[in-house]
Short mmCIF file of N, CA and C in Angstrom, two decimals:
data_model
loop_
_atom_site.label_atom_id
_atom_site.label_comp_id
_atom_site.label_asym_id
_atom_site.label_seq_id
_atom_site.Cartn_x
_atom_site.Cartn_y
_atom_site.Cartn_z
N UNK A 1 90.17 121.74 120.24
CA UNK A 1 90.93 122.93 119.42
C UNK A 1 90.61 122.80 117.89
N UNK A 2 90.76 121.70 117.35
CA UNK A 2 91.07 121.85 115.71
C UNK A 2 89.82 122.59 115.30
N UNK A 3 88.53 122.51 115.85
CA UNK A 3 87.40 123.53 114.84
C UNK A 3 87.55 124.69 115.13
N UNK A 4 88.13 125.00 116.23
CA UNK A 4 88.52 126.68 116.56
C UNK A 4 89.70 127.16 115.70
N UNK A 5 90.64 126.07 115.32
CA UNK A 5 91.55 126.35 114.35
C UNK A 5 91.21 126.77 112.89
N UNK A 6 90.40 125.74 112.71
CA UNK A 6 89.60 126.11 111.45
C UNK A 6 89.00 127.47 111.02
N UNK A 7 88.11 127.93 112.29
CA UNK A 7 87.81 128.97 112.33
C UNK A 7 88.84 130.42 112.47
N UNK A 8 89.42 130.01 112.96
CA UNK A 8 90.82 131.18 112.40
C UNK A 8 91.36 131.47 111.36
N UNK A 9 91.64 130.20 111.00
CA UNK A 9 92.22 130.11 109.52
C UNK A 9 91.21 130.73 108.46
N UNK A 10 89.91 130.42 108.84
CA UNK A 10 88.99 130.65 107.78
C UNK A 10 88.60 132.25 107.80
N UNK A 11 88.93 132.80 109.09
CA UNK A 11 88.79 134.18 109.27
C UNK A 11 89.73 135.14 108.66
N UNK A 12 91.56 134.44 108.92
CA UNK A 12 92.37 135.23 108.34
C UNK A 12 92.41 135.00 106.70
N UNK A 13 92.23 134.15 105.98
CA UNK A 13 91.93 133.76 104.56
C UNK A 13 91.00 134.86 103.98
N UNK A 14 90.01 134.90 104.73
CA UNK A 14 88.69 136.12 104.42
C UNK A 14 89.36 137.16 104.50
N UNK A 15 90.10 137.46 105.53
CA UNK A 15 90.52 138.98 105.63
C UNK A 15 91.45 139.17 104.52
N UNK A 16 92.61 138.04 104.25
CA UNK A 16 93.51 138.62 103.28
C UNK A 16 93.23 138.48 101.73
N UNK A 17 92.38 137.73 101.61
CA UNK A 17 91.46 137.95 100.28
C UNK A 17 90.41 138.90 99.92
N UNK A 18 90.20 139.74 99.76
CA UNK A 18 90.88 140.55 98.51
C UNK A 18 92.21 141.65 98.82
N UNK A 19 92.68 141.67 99.92
CA UNK A 19 93.61 142.50 99.90
C UNK A 19 93.69 142.76 101.20
N UNK A 20 93.30 142.21 102.54
CA UNK A 20 93.60 142.99 103.57
C UNK A 20 95.09 142.26 104.44
N UNK A 21 95.93 142.31 103.59
CA UNK A 21 97.23 141.42 104.76
C UNK A 21 97.28 141.67 106.12
N UNK A 22 97.04 143.10 106.25
CA UNK A 22 97.32 143.41 107.76
C UNK A 22 96.55 142.35 108.78
N UNK A 23 95.22 142.36 108.35
CA UNK A 23 94.34 141.65 109.31
C UNK A 23 94.77 140.16 109.16
N UNK A 24 95.17 139.59 108.06
CA UNK A 24 95.63 138.41 108.25
C UNK A 24 96.87 138.24 109.08
N UNK A 25 97.79 139.25 108.70
CA UNK A 25 99.19 139.32 109.88
C UNK A 25 98.93 138.83 111.20
N UNK A 26 97.87 139.87 111.48
CA UNK A 26 97.61 139.89 112.96
C UNK A 26 97.34 138.38 113.44
N UNK A 27 96.68 137.52 112.85
CA UNK A 27 96.80 136.19 113.14
C UNK A 27 97.67 135.04 112.99
N UNK A 28 98.97 135.81 112.89
CA UNK A 28 100.18 134.98 112.62
C UNK A 28 101.10 134.89 113.84
N UNK A 29 101.69 133.71 114.12
CA UNK A 29 102.59 133.41 115.38
C UNK A 29 104.06 134.47 114.99
N UNK A 30 104.86 134.91 115.69
CA UNK A 30 105.55 135.40 115.92
C UNK A 30 106.62 134.93 115.28
N UNK A 31 106.74 133.74 115.19
CA UNK A 31 107.82 132.91 114.24
C UNK A 31 107.73 132.56 113.07
N UNK A 32 106.43 133.21 112.56
CA UNK A 32 105.72 132.52 111.52
C UNK A 32 106.75 132.66 110.11
N UNK A 33 106.81 131.43 109.45
CA UNK A 33 107.19 131.07 107.95
C UNK A 33 106.33 130.60 107.00
N UNK A 34 106.70 130.83 105.74
CA UNK A 34 105.86 130.29 104.68
C UNK A 34 106.71 129.53 103.94
N UNK A 35 106.34 128.26 103.71
CA UNK A 35 107.29 127.22 102.91
C UNK A 35 106.47 127.07 101.69
N UNK A 36 107.23 126.94 100.57
CA UNK A 36 106.59 126.80 98.77
C UNK A 36 107.45 125.44 98.46
N UNK A 37 106.75 124.49 98.38
CA UNK A 37 107.13 123.40 97.89
C UNK A 37 107.42 122.95 96.59
N UNK A 38 107.19 123.70 95.55
CA UNK A 38 107.41 123.83 94.23
C UNK A 38 107.28 125.34 93.38
N UNK A 39 107.73 125.42 92.38
CA UNK A 39 107.94 126.61 91.26
C UNK A 39 109.01 127.70 91.65
N UNK A 40 108.91 128.67 90.97
CA UNK A 40 109.98 129.72 91.31
C UNK A 40 110.18 130.10 92.60
N UNK A 41 109.19 130.19 93.37
CA UNK A 41 109.38 130.40 94.81
C UNK A 41 109.70 129.40 95.97
N UNK A 42 109.99 128.53 95.48
CA UNK A 42 110.56 127.32 96.17
C UNK A 42 111.10 127.82 97.32
N UNK A 43 111.22 127.35 98.47
CA UNK A 43 112.07 127.65 99.93
C UNK A 43 110.99 128.02 100.60
N UNK A 44 112.12 128.67 101.89
CA UNK A 44 111.12 129.26 103.25
C UNK A 44 111.51 130.49 103.02
N UNK A 45 110.47 130.95 103.63
CA UNK A 45 109.95 132.72 103.72
C UNK A 45 109.95 133.05 105.01
N UNK A 46 110.87 133.49 105.87
CA UNK A 46 110.69 134.03 107.08
C UNK A 46 110.09 135.10 107.69
N UNK A 47 109.05 135.12 108.21
CA UNK A 47 108.19 136.21 108.63
C UNK A 47 107.30 136.77 107.50
N UNK A 48 106.54 138.01 107.86
CA UNK A 48 105.25 138.26 107.27
C UNK A 48 105.80 138.99 106.19
N UNK A 49 106.91 139.85 106.38
CA UNK A 49 107.25 140.86 105.15
C UNK A 49 108.02 139.87 104.19
N UNK A 50 108.75 138.98 104.33
CA UNK A 50 109.51 138.18 103.41
C UNK A 50 108.39 137.23 102.68
N UNK A 51 107.01 136.91 103.13
CA UNK A 51 106.23 135.98 102.58
C UNK A 51 105.48 137.26 101.52
N UNK A 52 105.03 138.27 102.31
CA UNK A 52 104.75 139.32 101.15
C UNK A 52 105.34 139.58 99.84
N UNK A 53 106.90 139.64 100.10
CA UNK A 53 107.69 139.81 99.04
C UNK A 53 107.80 138.55 98.01
N UNK A 54 107.55 137.52 98.38
CA UNK A 54 107.25 136.07 97.80
C UNK A 54 106.05 136.30 96.92
N UNK A 55 104.83 136.63 97.64
CA UNK A 55 103.72 136.49 96.82
C UNK A 55 103.48 137.75 95.88
N UNK A 56 104.11 139.11 96.18
CA UNK A 56 104.36 139.96 95.15
C UNK A 56 105.11 139.64 93.63
N UNK A 57 106.32 138.71 94.22
CA UNK A 57 106.88 138.63 93.02
C UNK A 57 106.21 137.63 92.14
N UNK A 58 105.63 136.52 92.71
CA UNK A 58 104.86 135.54 91.97
C UNK A 58 103.81 136.52 91.13
N UNK A 59 103.11 137.19 91.82
CA UNK A 59 101.78 137.76 91.28
C UNK A 59 102.39 138.94 90.24
N UNK A 60 103.38 139.54 90.29
CA UNK A 60 104.17 140.35 89.37
C UNK A 60 104.16 139.88 88.16
N UNK A 61 104.53 138.58 88.03
CA UNK A 61 104.40 138.12 86.67
C UNK A 61 103.06 137.99 85.81
N UNK A 62 102.03 138.05 86.65
CA UNK A 62 100.80 138.39 85.85
C UNK A 62 100.18 139.64 85.56
N UNK A 63 99.42 139.90 84.67
CA UNK A 63 98.65 140.87 84.40
C UNK A 63 97.33 140.75 85.09
N UNK A 64 96.88 139.71 85.09
CA UNK A 64 95.57 139.71 85.91
C UNK A 64 95.72 138.25 87.03
N UNK A 65 95.62 138.45 88.11
CA UNK A 65 96.15 137.52 89.25
C UNK A 65 95.08 137.18 90.05
N UNK A 66 94.57 136.20 90.45
CA UNK A 66 93.36 136.29 91.62
C UNK A 66 93.57 134.68 91.86
N UNK A 67 92.98 134.55 93.34
CA UNK A 67 93.11 133.26 93.89
C UNK A 67 91.76 133.16 94.92
N UNK A 68 91.20 131.90 95.40
CA UNK A 68 90.25 132.16 96.16
C UNK A 68 90.14 130.71 96.73
N UNK A 69 90.39 130.81 97.98
CA UNK A 69 89.87 129.40 99.26
C UNK A 69 89.25 128.68 98.76
N UNK A 70 88.90 127.23 98.38
CA UNK A 70 87.77 126.56 98.05
C UNK A 70 87.13 126.21 99.28
N UNK A 71 87.73 125.51 100.28
CA UNK A 71 87.64 124.92 101.67
C UNK A 71 88.44 125.03 102.82
N UNK A 72 87.91 124.75 104.05
CA UNK A 72 89.07 124.74 104.72
C UNK A 72 88.70 123.36 105.65
N UNK A 73 89.72 122.50 105.70
CA UNK A 73 89.64 121.24 105.79
C UNK A 73 90.37 121.20 107.40
N UNK A 74 89.64 120.47 108.53
CA UNK A 74 90.37 120.17 109.71
C UNK A 74 91.09 119.10 109.62
N UNK A 75 92.15 119.03 109.69
CA UNK A 75 93.03 117.85 109.59
C UNK A 75 93.96 117.67 111.00
N UNK A 76 93.24 117.79 112.32
CA UNK A 76 93.84 117.44 113.28
C UNK A 76 93.99 118.76 114.17
N UNK A 77 94.74 118.28 115.61
CA UNK A 77 94.79 119.27 116.26
C UNK A 77 95.88 120.31 115.73
N UNK A 78 96.59 120.61 115.00
CA UNK A 78 97.73 121.01 114.66
C UNK A 78 97.39 121.92 113.38
N UNK A 79 96.82 120.96 112.34
CA UNK A 79 96.79 121.39 110.89
C UNK A 79 95.49 121.94 110.26
N UNK A 80 95.45 122.76 109.43
CA UNK A 80 94.21 123.01 108.71
C UNK A 80 94.57 123.37 107.14
N UNK A 81 93.97 122.49 106.46
CA UNK A 81 94.25 122.41 104.98
C UNK A 81 93.32 123.45 104.32
N UNK A 82 93.98 124.05 103.29
CA UNK A 82 93.23 125.28 102.64
C UNK A 82 93.42 125.07 101.26
N UNK A 83 92.72 124.11 100.21
CA UNK A 83 93.02 123.90 98.67
C UNK A 83 92.25 125.31 98.30
N UNK A 84 92.94 125.65 97.10
CA UNK A 84 92.46 126.93 96.75
C UNK A 84 92.84 126.89 95.22
N UNK A 85 91.90 128.15 94.32
CA UNK A 85 92.09 128.23 93.00
C UNK A 85 92.83 129.44 92.61
N UNK A 86 93.90 129.36 91.86
CA UNK A 86 94.35 130.66 91.41
C UNK A 86 94.61 130.49 89.58
N UNK A 87 94.22 131.86 89.26
CA UNK A 87 94.31 132.03 87.85
C UNK A 87 95.03 133.40 87.61
N UNK A 88 95.55 133.40 86.26
CA UNK A 88 96.70 134.47 85.93
C UNK A 88 96.63 134.58 84.69
N UNK A 89 97.13 135.51 84.06
CA UNK A 89 97.40 135.69 82.89
C UNK A 89 98.39 136.39 82.61
N UNK A 90 99.96 135.38 82.30
CA UNK A 90 101.11 136.34 82.14
C UNK A 90 101.12 137.57 81.52
N UNK A 91 101.92 138.53 81.88
CA UNK A 91 102.14 139.90 81.39
C UNK A 91 102.79 139.53 80.10
N UNK A 92 103.92 138.95 79.88
CA UNK A 92 104.65 138.94 78.63
C UNK A 92 104.17 137.80 77.56
N UNK A 93 103.89 136.75 78.19
CA UNK A 93 103.63 135.41 77.33
C UNK A 93 102.08 135.26 76.97
N UNK A 94 101.18 135.90 77.79
CA UNK A 94 99.65 135.93 77.50
C UNK A 94 99.03 134.33 77.83
N UNK A 95 100.08 133.99 78.46
CA UNK A 95 99.47 132.41 78.44
C UNK A 95 98.60 132.69 80.07
N UNK A 96 97.62 131.63 79.95
CA UNK A 96 96.56 131.76 80.99
C UNK A 96 96.83 130.48 81.82
N UNK A 97 96.92 130.79 83.44
CA UNK A 97 97.17 129.61 84.10
C UNK A 97 96.02 129.38 85.01
N UNK A 98 95.99 128.11 85.41
CA UNK A 98 94.68 127.82 86.04
C UNK A 98 95.10 126.69 87.13
N UNK A 99 95.34 126.75 88.44
CA UNK A 99 95.93 125.55 89.19
C UNK A 99 95.02 125.71 90.45
N UNK A 100 95.42 124.39 91.00
CA UNK A 100 94.62 123.97 92.27
C UNK A 100 95.69 123.48 93.17
N UNK A 101 96.40 124.43 93.95
CA UNK A 101 97.35 123.99 94.91
C UNK A 101 96.41 124.09 96.47
N UNK A 102 97.30 123.95 97.40
CA UNK A 102 96.54 123.99 98.56
C UNK A 102 97.70 124.34 99.86
N UNK A 103 97.25 124.93 100.77
CA UNK A 103 97.94 125.42 101.79
C UNK A 103 97.87 124.55 102.89
N UNK A 104 98.85 124.03 103.62
CA UNK A 104 98.79 123.55 105.11
C UNK A 104 99.34 124.58 106.09
N UNK A 105 98.20 124.94 107.01
CA UNK A 105 98.18 125.77 107.99
C UNK A 105 98.62 125.02 109.41
N UNK A 106 99.71 125.23 109.62
CA UNK A 106 100.28 124.67 111.11
C UNK A 106 99.87 125.51 112.07
N UNK A 107 99.27 125.50 113.11
CA UNK A 107 98.90 126.16 114.11
C UNK A 107 99.78 126.09 115.34
N UNK A 108 99.78 126.94 116.03
CA UNK A 108 100.38 127.03 117.43
C UNK A 108 99.62 128.12 118.38
N UNK A 109 99.13 127.51 119.75
CA UNK A 109 98.42 128.30 120.35
C UNK A 109 97.64 129.46 119.75
N UNK A 110 96.62 128.87 118.95
CA UNK A 110 95.85 129.84 118.20
C UNK A 110 96.40 130.70 117.13
N UNK A 111 97.23 130.72 116.70
CA UNK A 111 98.12 131.57 115.48
C UNK A 111 98.53 130.63 114.51
N UNK A 112 98.58 131.17 113.30
CA UNK A 112 99.30 130.21 111.99
C UNK A 112 100.91 130.34 112.40
N UNK A 113 101.36 129.63 112.49
CA UNK A 113 102.91 129.22 112.77
C UNK A 113 103.52 129.09 111.32
N UNK A 114 102.88 128.29 110.49
CA UNK A 114 103.79 127.70 109.40
C UNK A 114 102.71 127.62 108.41
N UNK A 115 102.73 128.18 107.02
CA UNK A 115 101.96 128.49 105.83
C UNK A 115 103.00 127.61 105.02
N UNK A 116 102.49 125.89 104.38
CA UNK A 116 103.40 125.61 103.62
C UNK A 116 102.38 125.10 102.02
N UNK A 117 102.91 125.87 101.28
CA UNK A 117 102.15 125.91 100.00
C UNK A 117 102.50 124.31 99.14
N UNK A 118 101.68 123.35 98.97
CA UNK A 118 101.84 122.34 98.08
C UNK A 118 100.77 122.29 96.60
N UNK A 119 101.39 121.84 95.75
CA UNK A 119 101.14 121.79 94.36
C UNK A 119 99.39 121.52 94.14
N UNK A 120 99.20 120.14 94.84
CA UNK A 120 97.98 119.69 95.08
C UNK A 120 97.53 119.67 96.50
N UNK A 121 96.04 119.25 96.66
CA UNK A 121 95.54 118.88 97.86
C UNK A 121 95.77 117.58 98.12
N UNK A 122 96.06 116.74 97.31
CA UNK A 122 96.71 115.18 97.69
C UNK A 122 98.05 115.50 98.38
N UNK A 123 98.66 116.21 97.76
CA UNK A 123 100.14 116.53 98.45
C UNK A 123 99.90 116.96 99.86
N UNK A 124 99.01 117.89 99.90
CA UNK A 124 99.00 118.74 101.36
C UNK A 124 98.16 117.83 102.04
N UNK A 125 97.18 116.89 102.09
CA UNK A 125 96.68 115.67 102.98
C UNK A 125 97.90 114.58 103.12
N UNK A 126 98.73 114.15 102.23
CA UNK A 126 99.58 113.36 102.57
C UNK A 126 100.58 113.97 103.59
N UNK A 127 101.16 115.16 103.34
CA UNK A 127 101.94 115.78 104.10
C UNK A 127 101.56 115.76 105.83
N UNK A 128 100.31 115.63 105.92
CA UNK A 128 99.88 115.67 107.43
C UNK A 128 99.28 114.39 107.85
N UNK A 129 99.78 113.30 106.82
CA UNK A 129 99.41 111.83 107.38
C UNK A 129 98.23 111.31 107.00
N UNK A 130 97.26 112.26 106.01
CA UNK A 130 95.73 112.30 105.59
C UNK A 130 96.10 111.91 104.11
N UNK A 131 95.10 110.90 103.52
CA UNK A 131 95.03 110.75 101.96
C UNK A 131 93.49 110.70 101.64
N UNK A 132 93.47 111.01 100.36
CA UNK A 132 92.27 111.62 99.74
C UNK A 132 91.37 110.18 99.28
#
């Protein structure tokens, strides 16, 4: 089932970016949660609407924001790790950011139950019991 989960997550993320959030949402479990482990959006956002609001709040800080999944890592029966790159240009500060965080997708019955964002891929791997 783990390779099937990788394919589900890959399809979901490819639909989500560049902006088909409805296609992404169709791959979510009814009890979906978005967990952020760092930064201003830290906390748990329950449901897709709360997740979109958290993303919108984060992206509104930037005049130019983009992100892209780098790879999809099979992390066992229940998890898929998605390292990604994000770039942005601060609207008021003009400061450019470039980060390499990672999502851990926790799966349930072929759907994404939880999306947990870590500041680094190493943190994501450690969270599911794997090491770099």
